[in-house]
Amino acid sequence: MSLALEDPRVIEFDVRTDEMLVNMGPQHPSTHGVLRLLLRTDGEIVHEVVPHIGYLHRCAEKIGENLSPPQWVPYTDRMDYLSGMNMNLGFSLAVEKLIGMEVPEKAMTLRVIAAEMGRIAGHLVGMGAYGLDLGTFSPFLWAFREREIILDLFEELCGARLTYSYVTIGGVTHDLPQTIQIPPGLAQLTGRPFDQRLSWIEACRLFLDWMIPRIREYHTLLTTNQIFVKRTAGLGVLTREMAISHGCSGPVLRGSGVDFDLRRDGEQIYTRMYSGYQYEIPCPPFSDAPPEVVLGDNWCRFYVRMNEVAQSLRLVSQALDRYPTAEGEYRLPFRIGQKLPQDECYLETECPRGAMGFYIVGDGSPIPVRARAKSSSFCNLSVTGPLCRGILLADIPAIVGSLDVVMGEIDR
Amino acid sequence: MTVEEVYQYLCELLGEDRILGLEAGARDPFVIVAPESIAVVADVLKNDSRLSFDHLCDLCGVDWRAVPERKVACQEPRVEVVYQLYSFTHRHRLTVKAKLPRWRDETEKTLPEIPTVSGVWAIADWHEREAYDLVGIRFIGHPDLRRILCAEDWVGHPLRKDYEFPLEYHGIRGR
């Protein structure tokens, strides 16, 4: 028996290539913004990944130390700019917790509508962009078609399409508009006249009725698509222990099998918004998953998000039912110069990308001593290094994309 | 467990010289820990079966210093490191604080120091890098303490109250 190395046919398999450092980003289409990954590769195999962040750092926390809370609300919009409503809500609730304010039922109902519509819009982008990462273009166009209607509805609600500042301290800035013109995208998709006028609630219901059957189409297009399953299932497996130790939250944590959602398990000031609503918290193992799927892999994280969209649609529908009978004002007064107590508090809320925490320290003046924003994407991104060790270069977009990070929130 | 019960339990386990006190009146009651023993306390907080705080939600630094523009005076200049903890096992929360001097000496040149907890919770690695970068706290024993949000050659720690914005950075005018 000769050694394998002496066999001229197999010698090529023993050739080691030199290690190479490859920069992926900060201007790379699949890094979702300005994320730079420094890869140490040996051929196609990645040995080490070092994420470099901070390219979008805008000193939001420093600005927060020089503005009163209502003035800082627009800055929270620009953190996770794909779900500004949820960012506004997290910060407003933290300030309300600090000053001990409880908003009326009507404001809470409007907040549920805004936050859950924002969650749908945020997850739609996450889903579409994940399709792009894996090389399919159609889901992205579909997702943006749906998101466009949500943005049109938000525009009628508060005048803005991306940076809403709609949820503010004490409630929301506007009540639901009485009559609006139907969003053009919705008119086209439902075959209605473009100049039809209807109430905001009717338009929203029209959207929900149209959107609910679309979820099944997405599952056919992506979730159960064999190519998609092969690219995602069994890859990027994040164990439960690792997810907890790395402080992951939201769909990334739930994808690893931790049944935890702040809407149900959070603090009372937040959970009372959702009391009485019927919804489920999707958490693997899923009975309808393809056989290749492993707990905590890319596919699980993606499927959790898709199921959350369906649950958010349910929540919006219930909130619309409640709205006509909801009591109280849509906003309690909070002045720009109102003094904050000599106290401090920390509050986490469930945003589309995970638990967004705000820590506010007051010293008796209207401007906080410290306005800290703990980002969920920041923690979720920190698992990139351990997850991407020893994998193929082509799988990096599949893993980083499944974490669904938004750089604006990481860098603040 | 409530924060009071956690405090009592910690005092029994670790003694009064490591657990300095409890601020029960705050909106989020917090336990004050001696900075030099934070690593020991963190290990107990995570691994004791009655506590099992397995999730570090947040770690941040707060700079306290009298600022002329503020009408409210700051009594006690200090830097605080604040740890927000949660337990998935027992579903309880805890806030832990360590108070450090603003600088290690009078000349205001050396950063205050505290042991790292990155060996206990993996996410503390990045949070401590951020606290070092923005607030200027040196974490002893951290595996890779370098700036995370600001550029590598940035001077100063922006979230310090006496931070002065640079006039110039690589030919870019600051103001």
Coordinates of C-alpha atoms in Angstrom, one line a residue:
Chain A
M1 CA 0.0 0.0 0.0
S2 CA 1.4 3.3 -1.0
L3 CA 0.6 6.5 0.9
A4 CA -2.1 8.6 -0.5
L5 CA 0.3 11.5 -0.9
E6 CA 2.4 9.4 -3.3
D7 CA -0.7 8.8 -5.6
P8 CA -0.5 11.4 -8.3
R9 CA -4.2 11.5 -8.6
V10 CA -4.9 12.8 -5.1
I11 CA -2.0 15.1 -4.5
E12 CA -4.0 18.1 -5.6
F13 CA -6.3 17.7 -2.6
D14 CA -3.4 18.2 -0.2
V15 CA -2.5 21.6 -1.6
R16 CA -3.1 24.3 0.9
T17 CA -3.7 27.8 -0.4
D18 CA -2.4 30.8 1.4
E19 CA -4.7 32.5 3.8
M20 CA -6.1 35.8 2.5
L21 CA -7.8 38.7 4.2
V22 CA -10.9 39.8 2.3
N23 CA -12.9 42.9 3.1
M24 CA -16.6 42.5 2.6
G25 CA -18.3 45.8 2.8
P26 CA -18.8 48.5 4.0
Q27 CA -20.3 49.0 0.5
H28 CA -21.4 45.5 -0.2
P29 CA -24.9 44.8 -1.3
S30 CA -25.5 41.9 1.0
T31 CA -24.2 43.5 4.2
H32 CA -27.4 45.6 4.6
G33 CA -26.0 49.0 4.9
V34 CA -22.5 49.9 6.0
L35 CA -21.3 46.8 7.8
R36 CA -17.7 45.8 7.1
L37 CA -16.8 42.2 7.6
L38 CA -13.1 41.3 7.7
L39 CA -12.8 37.7 6.5
R40 CA -9.8 35.5 6.9
T41 CA -10.2 33.0 4.1
D42 CA -8.4 29.9 2.9
G43 CA -9.8 29.5 -0.6
E44 CA -13.5 29.3 -0.2
I45 CA -13.4 28.4 3.5
V46 CA -13.8 31.3 5.9
H47 CA -11.7 30.8 9.1
E48 CA -12.5 33.9 10.9
V49 CA -15.0 36.8 10.6
V50 CA -14.4 40.1 12.4
P51 CA -17.3 42.6 12.1
H52 CA -16.3 46.3 12.0
I53 CA -19.2 48.7 12.8
G54 CA -19.5 52.4 13.5
Y55 CA -19.7 53.7 9.9
L56 CA -23.2 55.1 10.6
H57 CA -22.4 56.5 14.1
R58 CA -24.3 59.8 14.6
C59 CA -23.7 60.3 18.3
A60 CA -27.4 59.9 19.0
E61 CA -26.8 59.3 22.7
K62 CA -24.7 62.5 23.0
I63 CA -27.4 64.4 21.3
G64 CA -29.9 62.9 23.8
E65 CA -27.9 64.4 26.6
N66 CA -28.6 67.8 25.2
L67 CA -32.3 67.6 24.3
S68 CA -35.4 67.1 26.3
P69 CA -37.2 63.8 25.6
P70 CA -39.9 65.1 23.2
Q71 CA -37.1 66.6 21.1
W72 CA -35.2 63.3 21.0
V73 CA -38.1 61.3 19.7
P74 CA -37.3 62.1 16.0
Y75 CA -33.7 60.8 16.6
T76 CA -35.1 57.4 17.7
D77 CA -36.8 57.2 14.3
R78 CA -33.4 57.2 12.7
M79 CA -32.1 54.3 14.7
D80 CA -34.0 51.4 13.2
Y81 CA -35.2 53.4 10.2
L82 CA -37.3 50.4 8.9
S83 CA -39.6 50.4 11.9
G84 CA -39.5 53.9 13.3
M85 CA -42.9 53.5 15.0
N86 CA -41.5 50.8 17.3
M87 CA -38.5 52.9 18.2
N88 CA -40.7 55.9 19.1
L89 CA -42.8 53.6 21.2
G90 CA -39.9 52.1 23.1
F91 CA -38.5 55.5 24.0
S92 CA -41.9 57.1 24.8
L93 CA -42.7 54.2 27.2
A94 CA -39.3 54.5 28.9
V95 CA -39.9 58.2 29.6
E96 CA -43.5 57.5 30.7
K97 CA -42.2 54.8 33.1
L98 CA -39.7 57.4 34.5
I99 CA -42.3 60.0 35.1
G100 CA -45.0 57.6 36.1
M101 CA -47.5 58.4 33.4
E102 CA -50.1 55.9 32.2
V103 CA -51.6 56.6 28.8
P104 CA -55.4 56.2 28.2
E105 CA -56.9 53.2 26.4
K106 CA -57.4 55.1 23.1
A107 CA -53.7 56.0 22.9
M108 CA -52.8 52.4 23.7
T109 CA -55.0 51.1 20.9
L110 CA -53.5 53.6 18.4
R111 CA -50.1 52.6 19.5
V112 CA -50.8 48.9 19.0
I113 CA -52.0 49.7 15.5
A114 CA -48.9 51.7 14.7
A115 CA -46.5 49.3 16.3
E116 CA -47.9 46.2 14.7
M117 CA -48.2 47.8 11.2
G118 CA -44.6 48.9 11.7
R119 CA -43.6 45.4 12.6
I120 CA -45.3 44.1 9.4
A121 CA -43.4 46.7 7.3
G122 CA -40.1 45.9 9.0
H123 CA -40.4 42.2 8.6
L124 CA -41.5 42.6 4.9
V125 CA -38.2 44.4 4.2
G126 CA -36.3 41.8 6.2
M127 CA -37.9 39.0 4.1
G128 CA -37.4 40.7 0.8
A129 CA -33.8 41.7 1.5
Y130 CA -33.1 38.1 2.6
G131 CA -34.4 36.9 -0.7
L132 CA -32.0 39.3 -2.4
D133 CA -29.1 37.9 -0.3
L134 CA -29.9 34.5 -1.6
G135 CA -30.2 35.5 -5.2
T136 CA -33.9 35.8 -5.8
F137 CA -35.4 39.1 -6.8
S138 CA -39.1 38.6 -6.9
P139 CA -39.8 38.5 -3.1
F140 CA -38.2 41.9 -2.7
L141 CA -40.5 43.4 -5.2
W142 CA -43.5 41.7 -3.7
A143 CA -42.6 42.9 -0.2
F144 CA -42.1 46.4 -1.3
R145 CA -45.4 46.4 -3.0
E146 CA -47.1 45.6 0.3
R147 CA -44.9 47.9 2.3
E148 CA -45.8 50.8 0.0
I149 CA -49.5 50.5 1.1
I150 CA -48.5 50.5 4.8
L151 CA -46.3 53.6 4.2
D152 CA -49.2 55.3 2.4
L153 CA -51.4 54.6 5.4
F154 CA -48.8 55.9 7.8
E155 CA -48.5 59.0 5.6
E156 CA -52.2 59.7 6.0
L157 CA -51.8 59.1 9.7
C158 CA -48.9 61.4 10.5
G159 CA -47.6 62.9 7.3
A160 CA -44.3 61.0 7.1
R161 CA -43.3 57.8 5.3
L162 CA -40.1 56.8 7.0
T163 CA -39.4 58.9 10.1
Y164 CA -42.8 59.1 11.7
S165 CA -42.3 60.5 15.2
Y166 CA -46.0 59.5 15.5
V167 CA -45.8 57.7 18.9
T168 CA -44.7 60.3 21.4
I169 CA -44.5 60.8 25.1
G170 CA -48.1 60.8 26.4
G171 CA -49.7 59.0 23.5
V172 CA -49.6 59.7 19.8
T173 CA -49.5 62.9 17.8
H174 CA -52.7 62.5 15.8
D175 CA -56.0 60.7 16.0
L176 CA -57.0 58.5 13.1
P177 CA -58.1 60.6 10.1
Q178 CA -61.8 60.5 9.3
T179 CA -61.7 60.3 5.5
I180 CA -58.7 59.7 3.3
Q181 CA -58.2 59.0 -0.4
I182 CA -57.5 55.3 -1.0
P183 CA -53.8 54.6 -1.3
P184 CA -53.1 54.1 -5.1
G185 CA -51.4 50.8 -4.6
L186 CA -54.3 49.4 -2.6
A187 CA -56.8 50.7 -5.2
Q188 CA -54.9 49.0 -7.9
L189 CA -54.5 45.7 -6.1
T190 CA -58.2 45.5 -4.9
G191 CA -59.6 46.9 -8.2
R192 CA -61.2 49.9 -6.6
P193 CA -61.6 53.4 -8.2
F194 CA -58.5 55.5 -7.5
D195 CA -60.5 58.5 -6.3
Q196 CA -62.5 56.6 -3.7
R197 CA -62.7 58.2 -0.3
L198 CA -63.0 56.1 2.8
S199 CA -62.1 56.2 6.5
W200 CA -58.6 55.2 7.7
I201 CA -60.0 52.2 9.4
E202 CA -61.8 51.0 6.3
A203 CA -58.6 51.4 4.2
C204 CA -56.6 49.5 6.8
R205 CA -59.2 46.7 6.9
L206 CA -59.1 46.6 3.1
F207 CA -55.3 46.1 3.3
L208 CA -55.6 43.4 6.0
D209 CA -58.1 41.5 4.0
W210 CA -55.9 41.6 1.0
M211 CA -52.7 40.9 2.9
I212 CA -53.8 37.8 4.9
P213 CA -54.0 35.5 1.9
R214 CA -50.6 36.8 0.6
I215 CA -48.8 35.1 3.5
R216 CA -49.5 31.7 1.9
E217 CA -48.0 32.9 -1.4
Y218 CA -44.8 34.0 0.4
H219 CA -44.5 30.5 1.9
T220 CA -44.8 29.0 -1.6
L221 CA -42.4 31.5 -3.1
L222 CA -39.7 31.3 -0.5
T223 CA -40.2 29.3 2.7
T224 CA -40.9 25.9 1.2
N225 CA -38.9 26.6 -2.0
Q226 CA -36.3 23.8 -2.3
I227 CA -33.5 26.1 -3.3
F228 CA -34.3 28.4 -0.4
V229 CA -34.4 25.5 2.0
K230 CA -31.1 24.1 0.8
R231 CA -29.4 27.5 1.3
T232 CA -30.8 28.1 4.8
A233 CA -31.7 24.8 6.6
G234 CA -29.0 23.4 8.8
L235 CA -26.8 26.5 8.3
G236 CA -25.8 29.1 10.8
V237 CA -27.0 27.0 13.7
L238 CA -27.2 29.2 16.8
T239 CA -27.6 27.1 19.9
R240 CA -29.9 28.2 22.7
E241 CA -27.0 28.7 25.1
M242 CA -25.0 30.8 22.6
A243 CA -28.1 32.9 21.8
I244 CA -28.7 33.7 25.5
S245 CA -25.0 34.4 26.3
H246 CA -24.7 36.7 23.4
G247 CA -27.7 38.6 24.5
C248 CA -29.7 37.9 21.3
S249 CA -33.4 38.9 21.3
G250 CA -36.4 38.9 19.1
P251 CA -36.7 36.5 16.2
V252 CA -33.0 35.5 16.5
L253 CA -33.6 34.3 20.1
R254 CA -36.9 32.7 19.4
G255 CA -35.4 31.0 16.4
S256 CA -33.1 29.2 18.8
G257 CA -36.1 27.8 20.7
V258 CA -36.4 30.3 23.6
D259 CA -40.1 31.1 24.0
F260 CA -39.7 34.8 25.0
D261 CA -41.5 37.8 23.8
L262 CA -41.6 41.1 25.7
R263 CA -45.2 41.8 24.6
R264 CA -46.1 38.9 26.9
D265 CA -43.1 38.6 29.3
G266 CA -42.1 42.2 29.5
E267 CA -42.8 44.8 32.1
Q268 CA -46.3 45.8 33.1
I269 CA -46.3 49.2 31.5
Y270 CA -45.6 47.6 28.1
T271 CA -47.7 44.3 28.5
R272 CA -50.8 46.2 29.5
M273 CA -50.9 47.6 25.9
Y274 CA -51.4 44.0 24.7
S275 CA -53.7 42.7 27.4
G276 CA -56.8 41.0 26.1
Y277 CA -55.5 40.6 22.6
Q278 CA -55.4 37.1 21.0
Y279 CA -52.1 36.3 19.4
E280 CA -49.5 33.6 19.4
I281 CA -45.7 33.8 19.7
P282 CA -44.2 31.6 17.0
C283 CA -41.3 29.5 18.4
P284 CA -39.6 26.4 16.9
P285 CA -39.6 23.5 16.7
F286 CA -42.2 23.9 13.9
S287 CA -44.3 20.8 13.0
D288 CA -44.5 22.0 9.3
A289 CA -40.7 22.5 8.9
P290 CA -38.9 20.6 6.1
P291 CA -36.9 17.6 7.4
E292 CA -33.5 19.3 6.8
V293 CA -34.2 22.1 9.3
V294 CA -32.2 22.2 12.6
L295 CA -33.3 24.2 15.6
G296 CA -31.7 27.6 15.5
D297 CA -30.7 27.7 11.9
N298 CA -31.3 30.4 9.3
W299 CA -34.6 28.8 8.2
C300 CA -36.0 28.9 11.7
R301 CA -35.2 32.6 12.2
F302 CA -36.8 33.4 8.9
Y303 CA -39.9 31.3 9.6
V304 CA -40.4 33.0 13.0
R305 CA -40.4 36.4 11.2
M306 CA -42.9 35.2 8.6
N307 CA -45.2 33.8 11.3
E308 CA -44.9 37.1 13.2
V309 CA -46.3 39.0 10.2
A310 CA -49.4 36.8 10.4
Q311 CA -49.8 37.4 14.1
S312 CA -49.3 41.1 13.7
L313 CA -52.1 41.2 11.1
R314 CA -54.3 39.6 13.7
L315 CA -53.3 42.1 16.3
V316 CA -54.0 45.1 14.0
S317 CA -57.4 43.7 13.1
Q318 CA -58.3 43.3 16.8
A319 CA -57.1 46.8 17.6
L320 CA -59.3 48.2 14.8
D321 CA -62.2 46.5 16.4
R322 CA -61.4 48.1 19.8
Y323 CA -60.8 51.6 18.5
P324 CA -64.4 52.9 18.2
T325 CA -65.1 52.0 21.9
A326 CA -61.7 52.9 23.3
E327 CA -61.9 55.5 26.0
G328 CA -59.9 58.6 26.8
E329 CA -57.8 60.9 24.8
Y330 CA -55.2 60.0 22.2
R331 CA -52.6 62.1 23.9
L332 CA -51.8 63.3 27.4
P333 CA -49.9 66.6 27.7
F334 CA -46.2 66.5 28.1
R335 CA -44.3 69.8 27.8
I336 CA -40.9 70.2 26.2
G337 CA -39.6 71.9 29.3
Q338 CA -41.2 69.4 31.8
K339 CA -38.8 68.4 34.5
L340 CA -37.7 64.8 34.8
P341 CA -37.5 63.3 38.3
Q342 CA -34.2 62.6 40.0
D343 CA -34.5 59.0 39.1
E344 CA -33.6 56.5 36.4
C345 CA -35.2 53.6 34.6
Y346 CA -34.6 51.0 32.0
L347 CA -37.3 49.6 29.7
E348 CA -37.2 47.1 26.9
T349 CA -39.8 46.7 24.2
E350 CA -40.2 44.1 21.5
C351 CA -39.2 45.7 18.2
P352 CA -39.2 43.8 14.9
R353 CA -35.5 43.1 15.3
G354 CA -35.5 42.3 19.0
A355 CA -35.6 43.9 22.4
M356 CA -34.8 47.6 22.1
G357 CA -33.9 49.0 25.5
F358 CA -33.9 52.6 26.6
Y359 CA -32.1 53.7 29.8
I360 CA -32.9 57.2 30.9
V361 CA -31.3 59.0 33.9
G362 CA -32.9 62.3 35.1
D363 CA -31.5 64.7 37.6
G364 CA -34.4 67.1 38.1
S365 CA -33.8 69.2 35.0
P366 CA -35.8 68.8 31.8
I367 CA -32.8 67.3 30.0
P368 CA -31.7 63.7 30.9
V369 CA -28.2 63.1 32.2
R370 CA -28.0 60.0 30.1
A371 CA -30.1 58.7 27.3
R372 CA -28.9 55.3 26.4
A373 CA -30.3 53.2 23.6
K374 CA -29.5 49.5 23.8
S375 CA -29.8 48.1 20.3
S376 CA -31.0 44.6 19.6
S377 CA -29.2 44.4 16.3
F378 CA -26.0 45.2 18.1
C379 CA -26.3 42.1 20.2
N380 CA -27.6 40.0 17.4
L381 CA -24.7 41.0 15.2
S382 CA -22.2 39.9 17.8
V383 CA -22.9 36.3 17.0
T384 CA -21.6 36.7 13.5
G385 CA -18.0 35.9 14.5
P386 CA -18.8 32.5 16.2
L387 CA -21.5 31.6 13.6
C388 CA -19.3 32.2 10.5
R389 CA -16.3 30.1 11.5
G390 CA -15.4 27.3 9.0
I391 CA -18.2 27.9 6.5
L392 CA -18.1 28.7 2.8
L393 CA -17.7 32.3 1.7
A394 CA -21.0 32.1 -0.2
D395 CA -22.9 31.3 3.0
I396 CA -21.9 34.5 4.8
P397 CA -24.7 36.6 3.2
A398 CA -27.2 33.8 4.1
I399 CA -26.1 33.9 7.8
V400 CA -25.7 37.6 8.2
G401 CA -29.0 38.2 6.3
S402 CA -30.9 35.8 8.6
L403 CA -29.9 37.9 11.6
D404 CA -31.7 40.8 9.9
V405 CA -29.6 43.7 11.2
V406 CA -30.2 47.4 10.6
M407 CA -27.0 49.4 10.8
G408 CA -28.7 52.6 11.8
E409 CA -29.7 50.9 15.1
I410 CA -26.3 49.3 15.7
D411 CA -24.3 52.5 15.2
R412 CA -26.9 55.0 16.5
Chain B
M1 CA -37.1 37.0 43.5
T2 CA -37.6 40.7 44.2
V3 CA -34.6 43.0 44.2
E4 CA -34.7 43.2 48.0
E5 CA -34.5 39.4 48.2
V6 CA -31.7 39.2 45.7
Y7 CA -29.9 41.9 47.8
Q8 CA -30.3 39.9 51.0
Y9 CA -29.2 36.7 49.4
L10 CA -26.1 38.3 47.8
C11 CA -25.1 39.9 51.2
E12 CA -25.3 36.4 52.8
L13 CA -23.2 34.9 50.1
L14 CA -20.6 37.5 49.4
G15 CA -20.6 39.8 52.5
E16 CA -21.1 43.5 53.0
D17 CA -17.7 44.6 51.7
R18 CA -18.5 43.4 48.2
I19 CA -22.2 44.3 48.1
L20 CA -22.3 47.9 49.2
G21 CA -25.9 48.7 49.2
L22 CA -29.4 48.7 47.8
E23 CA -31.3 51.7 46.4
A24 CA -34.8 50.5 47.0
G25 CA -36.6 53.8 46.3
A26 CA -35.6 54.1 42.7
R27 CA -38.0 53.4 39.9
D28 CA -35.8 50.4 39.0
P29 CA -34.3 49.4 42.4
F30 CA -30.6 48.7 42.0
V31 CA -27.8 47.0 44.0
I32 CA -24.5 48.8 44.4
V33 CA -21.4 46.6 44.1
A34 CA -17.8 47.3 44.9
P35 CA -16.1 47.8 41.5
E36 CA -13.1 45.5 42.2
S37 CA -15.3 42.5 43.0
I38 CA -17.7 42.9 40.1
A39 CA -16.3 39.8 38.3
V40 CA -17.0 37.6 41.4
V41 CA -20.4 39.0 41.8
A42 CA -21.2 38.5 38.2
D43 CA -20.1 34.9 38.3
V44 CA -22.5 34.3 41.3
L45 CA -25.3 36.2 39.7
K46 CA -25.1 34.0 36.6
N47 CA -24.3 30.6 38.1
D48 CA -26.1 30.5 41.4
S49 CA -29.2 28.3 40.8
R50 CA -31.5 30.6 42.8
L51 CA -30.4 33.7 40.8
S52 CA -29.3 32.4 37.3
F53 CA -29.2 35.8 35.6
D54 CA -28.2 34.3 32.3
H55 CA -29.1 37.3 30.1
L56 CA -27.1 40.6 30.2
C57 CA -29.6 43.0 28.6
D58 CA -27.5 46.1 28.8
L59 CA -24.2 47.4 30.1
C60 CA -23.4 51.1 29.9
G61 CA -21.5 53.8 31.5
V62 CA -22.9 57.1 32.9
D63 CA -20.7 60.1 33.6
W64 CA -21.7 62.3 36.5
R65 CA -20.1 65.8 36.7
A66 CA -21.3 69.3 37.4
V67 CA -22.0 71.0 34.1
P68 CA -22.4 74.8 34.1
E69 CA -25.4 74.8 31.6
R70 CA -27.4 72.5 33.8
K71 CA -29.3 74.2 36.5
V72 CA -29.2 71.2 38.8
A73 CA -25.8 70.7 40.5
C74 CA -24.2 67.3 40.6
Q75 CA -23.2 66.4 44.2
E76 CA -20.9 63.6 43.6
P77 CA -18.7 63.4 40.5
R78 CA -18.3 59.8 39.4
V79 CA -18.6 57.3 36.6
E80 CA -21.1 54.6 37.0
V81 CA -21.2 51.2 35.2
V82 CA -24.8 49.9 35.0
Y83 CA -25.6 46.3 34.3
Q84 CA -29.2 45.3 33.4
L85 CA -29.8 41.6 34.0
Y86 CA -32.6 39.2 33.3
S87 CA -33.1 35.5 34.1
F88 CA -34.9 33.3 31.5
T89 CA -35.1 30.6 34.2
H90 CA -36.8 32.6 37.0
R91 CA -38.1 35.5 34.9
H92 CA -36.8 38.2 37.2
R93 CA -34.8 41.4 36.6
L94 CA -32.0 43.1 38.4
T95 CA -30.0 46.3 38.0
V96 CA -26.5 46.3 39.3
K97 CA -24.3 49.4 39.6
A98 CA -20.6 50.0 40.3
K99 CA -19.4 53.5 41.1
L100 CA -15.9 54.5 39.9
P101 CA -13.9 57.8 40.3
R102 CA -14.0 59.9 37.1
W103 CA -10.2 59.5 36.7
R104 CA -7.7 57.3 38.4
D105 CA -5.5 60.2 39.5
E106 CA -5.6 64.0 39.9
T107 CA -4.1 64.8 36.5
E108 CA -7.2 63.5 34.7
K109 CA -5.1 61.4 32.3
T110 CA -5.7 57.8 33.2
L111 CA -9.1 56.1 32.8
P112 CA -10.9 54.4 35.7
E113 CA -10.6 50.7 35.8
I114 CA -13.0 47.8 36.5
P115 CA -12.7 44.1 35.9
T116 CA -14.4 42.7 32.8
V117 CA -17.4 40.5 32.9
S118 CA -17.0 39.3 29.3
G119 CA -16.0 35.8 30.6
V120 CA -19.4 35.5 32.2
W121 CA -21.7 36.9 29.5
A122 CA -20.3 36.8 25.9
I123 CA -22.2 40.0 24.9
A124 CA -20.3 42.0 27.6
D125 CA -17.4 41.9 25.2
W126 CA -19.0 44.4 22.8
H127 CA -20.8 46.4 25.4
E128 CA -17.6 46.9 27.3
R129 CA -15.9 48.0 24.1
E130 CA -18.6 50.5 23.6
A131 CA -18.4 51.8 27.2
Y132 CA -14.6 52.1 26.8
D133 CA -15.0 54.0 23.5
L134 CA -17.8 56.4 24.5
V135 CA -17.5 56.8 28.2
G136 CA -13.9 56.0 28.8
I137 CA -13.8 53.1 31.3
R138 CA -11.0 50.6 31.1
F139 CA -12.1 47.0 31.6
I140 CA -9.3 45.0 33.0
G141 CA -8.9 41.5 31.5
H142 CA -11.0 42.3 28.4
P143 CA -9.7 40.2 25.5
D144 CA -9.8 42.9 22.9
L145 CA -10.4 46.3 24.3
R146 CA -10.5 48.7 21.3
R147 CA -12.9 51.3 20.0
I148 CA -16.0 50.0 18.4
L149 CA -18.1 52.9 17.2
C150 CA -15.6 55.8 16.8
A151 CA -12.7 55.6 14.5
E152 CA -9.5 53.8 15.8
D153 CA -7.5 57.0 16.0
W154 CA -10.2 59.1 17.6
V155 CA -9.1 61.2 20.6
G156 CA -11.2 61.4 23.8
H157 CA -14.4 59.7 25.0
P158 CA -17.5 61.5 23.6
L159 CA -20.0 60.7 26.4
R160 CA -17.8 62.3 29.1
K161 CA -19.4 65.5 30.2
D162 CA -16.2 67.5 29.8
Y163 CA -15.5 66.1 26.3
E164 CA -14.4 68.8 23.8
F165 CA -15.3 68.3 20.2
P166 CA -12.1 68.2 18.0
L167 CA -11.5 71.2 15.9
E168 CA -10.1 69.1 13.1
Y169 CA -10.0 65.4 12.1
H170 CA -7.9 64.4 9.1
G171 CA -8.4 67.7 7.5
I172 CA -12.1 67.9 8.2
R173 CA -13.2 70.9 10.1
G174 CA -15.0 70.2 13.3
R175 CA -16.8 73.5 13.8

